[in-house]
XYZ file of C-alpha atoms in Angstrom:
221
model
C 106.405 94.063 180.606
C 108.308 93.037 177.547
C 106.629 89.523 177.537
C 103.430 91.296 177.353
C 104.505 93.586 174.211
C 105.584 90.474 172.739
C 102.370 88.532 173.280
C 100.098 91.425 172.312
C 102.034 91.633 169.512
C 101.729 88.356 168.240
C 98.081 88.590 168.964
C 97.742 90.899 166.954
C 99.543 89.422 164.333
C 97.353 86.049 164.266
C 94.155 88.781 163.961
C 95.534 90.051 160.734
C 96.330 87.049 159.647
C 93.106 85.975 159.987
C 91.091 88.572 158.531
C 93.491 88.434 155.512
C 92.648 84.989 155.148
C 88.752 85.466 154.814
C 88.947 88.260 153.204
C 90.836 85.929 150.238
C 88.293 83.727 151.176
C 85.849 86.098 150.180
C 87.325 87.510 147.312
C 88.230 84.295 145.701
C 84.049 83.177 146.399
C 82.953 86.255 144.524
C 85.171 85.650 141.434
C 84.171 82.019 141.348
C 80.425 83.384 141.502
C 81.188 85.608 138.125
C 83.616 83.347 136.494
C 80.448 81.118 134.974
C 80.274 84.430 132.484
C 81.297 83.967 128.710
C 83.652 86.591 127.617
C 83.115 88.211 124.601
C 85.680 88.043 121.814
C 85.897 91.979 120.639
C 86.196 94.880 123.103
C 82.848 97.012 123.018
C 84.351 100.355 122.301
C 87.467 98.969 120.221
C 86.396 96.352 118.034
C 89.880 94.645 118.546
C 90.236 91.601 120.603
C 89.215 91.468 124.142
C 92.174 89.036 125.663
C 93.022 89.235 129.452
C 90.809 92.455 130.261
C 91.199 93.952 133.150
C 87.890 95.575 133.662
C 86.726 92.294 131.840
C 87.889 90.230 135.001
C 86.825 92.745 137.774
C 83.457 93.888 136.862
C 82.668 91.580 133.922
C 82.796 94.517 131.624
C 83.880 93.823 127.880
C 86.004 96.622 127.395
C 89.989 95.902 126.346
C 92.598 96.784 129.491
C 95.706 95.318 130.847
C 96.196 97.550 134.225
C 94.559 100.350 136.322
C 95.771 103.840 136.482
C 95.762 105.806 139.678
C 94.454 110.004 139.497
C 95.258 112.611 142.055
C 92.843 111.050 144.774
C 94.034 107.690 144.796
C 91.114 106.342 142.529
C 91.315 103.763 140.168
C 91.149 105.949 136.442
C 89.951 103.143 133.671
C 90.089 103.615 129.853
C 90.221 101.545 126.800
C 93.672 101.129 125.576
C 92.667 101.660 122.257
C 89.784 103.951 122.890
C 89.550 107.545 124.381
C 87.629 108.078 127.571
C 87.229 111.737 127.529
C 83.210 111.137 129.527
C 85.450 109.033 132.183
C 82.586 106.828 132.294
C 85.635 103.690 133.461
C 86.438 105.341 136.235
C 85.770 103.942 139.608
C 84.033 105.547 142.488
C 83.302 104.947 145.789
C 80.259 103.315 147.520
C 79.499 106.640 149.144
C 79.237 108.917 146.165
C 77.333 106.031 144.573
C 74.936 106.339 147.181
C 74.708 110.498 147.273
C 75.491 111.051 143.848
C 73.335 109.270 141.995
C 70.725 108.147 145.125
C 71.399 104.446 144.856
C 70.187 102.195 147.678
C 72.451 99.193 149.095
C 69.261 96.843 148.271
C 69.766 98.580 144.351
C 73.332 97.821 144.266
C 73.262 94.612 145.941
C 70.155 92.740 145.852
C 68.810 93.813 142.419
C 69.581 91.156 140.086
C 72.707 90.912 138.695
C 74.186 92.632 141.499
C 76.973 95.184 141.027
C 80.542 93.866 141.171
C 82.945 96.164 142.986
C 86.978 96.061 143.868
C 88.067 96.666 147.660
C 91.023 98.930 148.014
C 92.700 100.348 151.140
C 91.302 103.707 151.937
C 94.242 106.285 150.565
C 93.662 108.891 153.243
C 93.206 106.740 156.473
C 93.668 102.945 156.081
C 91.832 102.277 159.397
C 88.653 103.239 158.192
C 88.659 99.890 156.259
C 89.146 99.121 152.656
C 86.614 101.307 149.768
C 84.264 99.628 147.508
C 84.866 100.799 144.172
C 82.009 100.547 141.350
C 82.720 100.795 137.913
C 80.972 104.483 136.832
C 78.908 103.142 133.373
C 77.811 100.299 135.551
C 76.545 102.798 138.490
C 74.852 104.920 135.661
C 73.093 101.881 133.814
C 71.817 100.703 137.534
C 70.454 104.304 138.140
C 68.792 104.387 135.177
C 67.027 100.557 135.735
C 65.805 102.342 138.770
C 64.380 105.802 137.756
C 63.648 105.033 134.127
C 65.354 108.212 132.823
C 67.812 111.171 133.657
C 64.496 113.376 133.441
C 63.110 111.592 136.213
C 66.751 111.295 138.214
C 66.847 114.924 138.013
C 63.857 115.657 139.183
C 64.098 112.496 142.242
C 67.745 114.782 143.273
C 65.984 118.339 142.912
C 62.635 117.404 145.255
C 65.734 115.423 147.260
C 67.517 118.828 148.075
C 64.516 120.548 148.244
C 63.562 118.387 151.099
C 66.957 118.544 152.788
C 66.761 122.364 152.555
C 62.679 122.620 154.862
C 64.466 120.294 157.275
C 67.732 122.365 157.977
C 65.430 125.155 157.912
C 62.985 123.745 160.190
C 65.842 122.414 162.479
C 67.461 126.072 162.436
C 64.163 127.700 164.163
C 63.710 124.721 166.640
C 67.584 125.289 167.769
C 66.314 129.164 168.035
C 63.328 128.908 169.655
C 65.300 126.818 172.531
C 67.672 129.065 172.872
C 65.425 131.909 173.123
C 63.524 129.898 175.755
C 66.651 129.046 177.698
C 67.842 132.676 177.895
C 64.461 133.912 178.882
C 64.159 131.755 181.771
C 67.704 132.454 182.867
C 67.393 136.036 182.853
C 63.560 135.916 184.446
C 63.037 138.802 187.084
C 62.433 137.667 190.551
C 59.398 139.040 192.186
C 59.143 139.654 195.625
C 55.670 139.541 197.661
C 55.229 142.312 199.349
C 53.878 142.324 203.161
C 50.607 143.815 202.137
C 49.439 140.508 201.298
C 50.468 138.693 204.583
C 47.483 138.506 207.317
C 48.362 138.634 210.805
C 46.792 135.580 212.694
C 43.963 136.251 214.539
C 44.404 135.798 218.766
C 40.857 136.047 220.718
C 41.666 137.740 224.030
C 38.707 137.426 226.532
C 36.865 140.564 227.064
C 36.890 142.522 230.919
C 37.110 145.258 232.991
C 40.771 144.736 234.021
C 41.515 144.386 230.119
C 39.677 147.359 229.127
C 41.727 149.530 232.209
C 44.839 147.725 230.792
C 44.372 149.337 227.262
C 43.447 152.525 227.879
C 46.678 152.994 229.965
C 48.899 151.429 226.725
C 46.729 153.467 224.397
C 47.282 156.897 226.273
């Protein structure tokens, strides 16, 4: 038994050292892929020189920052360090609320040219779901734009969105109710009995006589 621990447990081990290998892999292909971009000498918001940027390096995003802060939920919180970001429009979000917040396709984030550049992070709440995508929020709000022209026209994509989501739930509510009405009515169907009214006797031919006619008036009497 305890050579089997041990060689499950160094199977395992060679997995996760593989995955963490192509996973660098990965991650060291997709910075190559971006590194061909020319940095710009000023921060955007700041004016002041741009140096090692943080955001600069990660999402190709001229805006001056050494590190990443962390908020409540484990997210990555982004600012200039010279600049105040009270619209929090550096933060990072996930994939998902990319995708239901502001109704962003995977082909819009990752085949529309240039496609969106996004950190992986272990998942704060459960690590084995697998690691988060985060996108960089201006970014996600500059692709959503490219895509619905306006915030008039965003608005009105999420409002006929919910509207739609609200006819099916509704419509899904009275199928689950007409079922269930259905079910209980033929569970609780009456059983009807046929009554012997309805039964015919078979029919028996006895040849006629004069010993059967004396034999039925003596029953008969």
């Amino acid at each position: 038994m305890e050579d089997d621990d041990e060689y499950q447990e160094r199977r395992e081990q060679i997995i996760e050292s593989r995955q963490r290998s192509c996973y660098l892999c990965f991650i060291f292909w997709t910075d190559a892929k971006f590194a061909n971009y020319d940095a710009p000498d000023n921060c955007i918001k700041c004016n002041l020189p741009l140096f090692d940027s943080w955001l600069w390096e990660r999402y190709n995003h001229p805006v001056f920052m050494f590190n990443c802060a962390v908020d409540h939920r484990g997210l990555a919180m982004n600012r200039c360090y010279h600049f105040p970001d009270d619209l929090g429009e550096h933060r990072l979000i996930p994939r998902t609320e990319v995708k239901s917040f502001y109704l962003l396709k995977d082909c819009d984030l990752d085949l529309r040219k240039p496609p969106l550049r996004y950190w992986s992070k272990k998942n704060p709440h459960n690590p084995r779901y697998g690691d988060m995508k985060l996108y960089l929020k201006c970014q996600v709000v500059e692709r959503m734009l490219e895509v619905y022209g306006s915030w008039e026209e965003f608005e009105a994509e999420k409002r006929l969105r919910t509207s739609q989501k609200e006819i099916r739930a509704e419509k899904n509510f009275e199928k689950k109710v007409k079922e269930m009405r259905q079910h209980v009515s033929m569970k609780f169907k009456p059983f009807r009995i046929s009554f012997l009214s309805s039964w015919r006797f078979p029919c028996i031919s006895i040849p006629y006589s004069g010993e059967t006619l004396t034999f039925l008036k003596r029953v008969f009497q």
